[in-house]
C-alpha positions as a Python dict, from the first residue, in 0.01 Angstrom:
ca = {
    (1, 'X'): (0, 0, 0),
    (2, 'X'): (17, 202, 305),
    (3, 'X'): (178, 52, 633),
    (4, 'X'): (-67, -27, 955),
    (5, 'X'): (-14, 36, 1343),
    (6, 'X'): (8, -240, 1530),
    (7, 'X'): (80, -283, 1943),
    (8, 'X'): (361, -460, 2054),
    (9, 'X'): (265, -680, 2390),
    (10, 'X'): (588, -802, 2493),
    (11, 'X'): (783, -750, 2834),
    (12, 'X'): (991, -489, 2678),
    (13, 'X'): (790, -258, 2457),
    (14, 'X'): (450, -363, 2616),
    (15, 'X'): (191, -127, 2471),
    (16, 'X'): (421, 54, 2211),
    (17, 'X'): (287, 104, 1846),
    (18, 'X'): (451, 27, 1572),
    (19, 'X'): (414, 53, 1198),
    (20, 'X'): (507, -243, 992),
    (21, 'X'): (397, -347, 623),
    (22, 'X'): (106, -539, 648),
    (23, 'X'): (194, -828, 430),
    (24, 'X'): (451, -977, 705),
    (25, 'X'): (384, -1289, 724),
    (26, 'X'): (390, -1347, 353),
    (27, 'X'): (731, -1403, 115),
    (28, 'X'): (661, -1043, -73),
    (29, 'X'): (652, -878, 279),
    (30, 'X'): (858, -545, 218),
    (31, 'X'): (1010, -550, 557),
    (32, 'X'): (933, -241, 680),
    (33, 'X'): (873, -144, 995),
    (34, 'X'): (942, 152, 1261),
    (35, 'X'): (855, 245, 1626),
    (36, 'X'): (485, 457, 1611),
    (37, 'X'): (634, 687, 1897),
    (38, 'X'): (997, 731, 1705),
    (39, 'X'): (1047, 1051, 1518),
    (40, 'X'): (955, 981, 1164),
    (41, 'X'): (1223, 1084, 880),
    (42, 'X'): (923, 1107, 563),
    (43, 'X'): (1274, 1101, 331),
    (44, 'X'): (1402, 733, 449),
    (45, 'X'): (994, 617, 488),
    (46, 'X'): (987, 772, 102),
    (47, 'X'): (1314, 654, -55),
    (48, 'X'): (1218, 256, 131),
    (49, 'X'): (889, 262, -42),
    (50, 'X'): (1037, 347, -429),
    (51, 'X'): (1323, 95, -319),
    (52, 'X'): (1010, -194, -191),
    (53, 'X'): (819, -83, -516),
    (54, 'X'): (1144, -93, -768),
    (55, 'X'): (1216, -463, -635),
    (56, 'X'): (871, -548, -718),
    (57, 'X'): (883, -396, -1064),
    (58, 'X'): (1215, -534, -1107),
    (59, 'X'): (1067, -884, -1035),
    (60, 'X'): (794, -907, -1243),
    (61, 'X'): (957, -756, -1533),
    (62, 'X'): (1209, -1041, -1493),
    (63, 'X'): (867, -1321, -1476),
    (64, 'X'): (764, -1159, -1803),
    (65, 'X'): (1080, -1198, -1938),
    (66, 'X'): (1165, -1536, -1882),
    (67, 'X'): (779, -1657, -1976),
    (68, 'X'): (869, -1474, -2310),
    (69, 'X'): (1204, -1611, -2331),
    (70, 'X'): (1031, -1981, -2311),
    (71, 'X'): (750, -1859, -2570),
    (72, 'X'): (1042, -1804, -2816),
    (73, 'X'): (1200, -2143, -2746),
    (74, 'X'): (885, -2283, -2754),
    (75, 'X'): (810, -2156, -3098),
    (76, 'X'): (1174, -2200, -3248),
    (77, 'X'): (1094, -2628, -3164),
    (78, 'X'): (790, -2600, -3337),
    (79, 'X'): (955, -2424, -3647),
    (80, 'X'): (1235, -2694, -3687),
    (81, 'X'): (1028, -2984, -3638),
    (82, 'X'): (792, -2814, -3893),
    (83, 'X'): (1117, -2758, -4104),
    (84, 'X'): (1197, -3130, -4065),
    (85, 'X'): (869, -3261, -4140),
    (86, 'X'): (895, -3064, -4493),
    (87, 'X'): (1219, -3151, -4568),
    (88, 'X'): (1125, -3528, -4505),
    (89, 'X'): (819, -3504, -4729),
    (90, 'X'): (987, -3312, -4979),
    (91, 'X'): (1273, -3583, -4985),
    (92, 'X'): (1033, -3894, -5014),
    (93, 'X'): (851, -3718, -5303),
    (94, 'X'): (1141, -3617, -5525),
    (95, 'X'): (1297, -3869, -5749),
    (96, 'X'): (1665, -3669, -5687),
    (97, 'X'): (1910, -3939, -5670),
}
């Protein structure tokens, strides 16, 4: 996703450009954001992107892996109450005193 110029109107920067990411006024807003007319360092821009991306990555490997975390749990009831179920049929028809 590549960042947007905006223009600042207040007292103090009135008319400046800026870029900022343009998802900032939602929760997964990567919180970039730097003066248009500011000398640009592509390093820092570069290494606050992969770091923005990684934290992204990061969180929805850790989604996947809760979701299949509760799959697992989910599956493990359903195998003992199977189990049970068995073991109380089995135990009704056997004559084992």
């Amino acid at each position: 996703m590549q960042c947007q110029i905006y223009t600042c109107y207040k007292a103090k920067n009135c008319i400046r450009k800026f870029y900022r990411c343009p998802r900032n006024i939602w929760e997964n807003d990567c919180r970039y954001f730097r003066w248009f007319d500011e000398e640009n360092d592509e390093t820092e821009d570069i290494i606050h992107l992969r770091s923005a991306n990684a934290s992204k990555v990061h969180s929805k490997h850790a989604i996947s892996v809760t979701f299949e975390l509760l799959q697992i749990k989910l599956l493990l009831v359903i195998l003992i109450l199977l189990v049970a179920v068995v073991v109380n049929s089995l135990s009704k028809t056997c004559n084992c005193k």
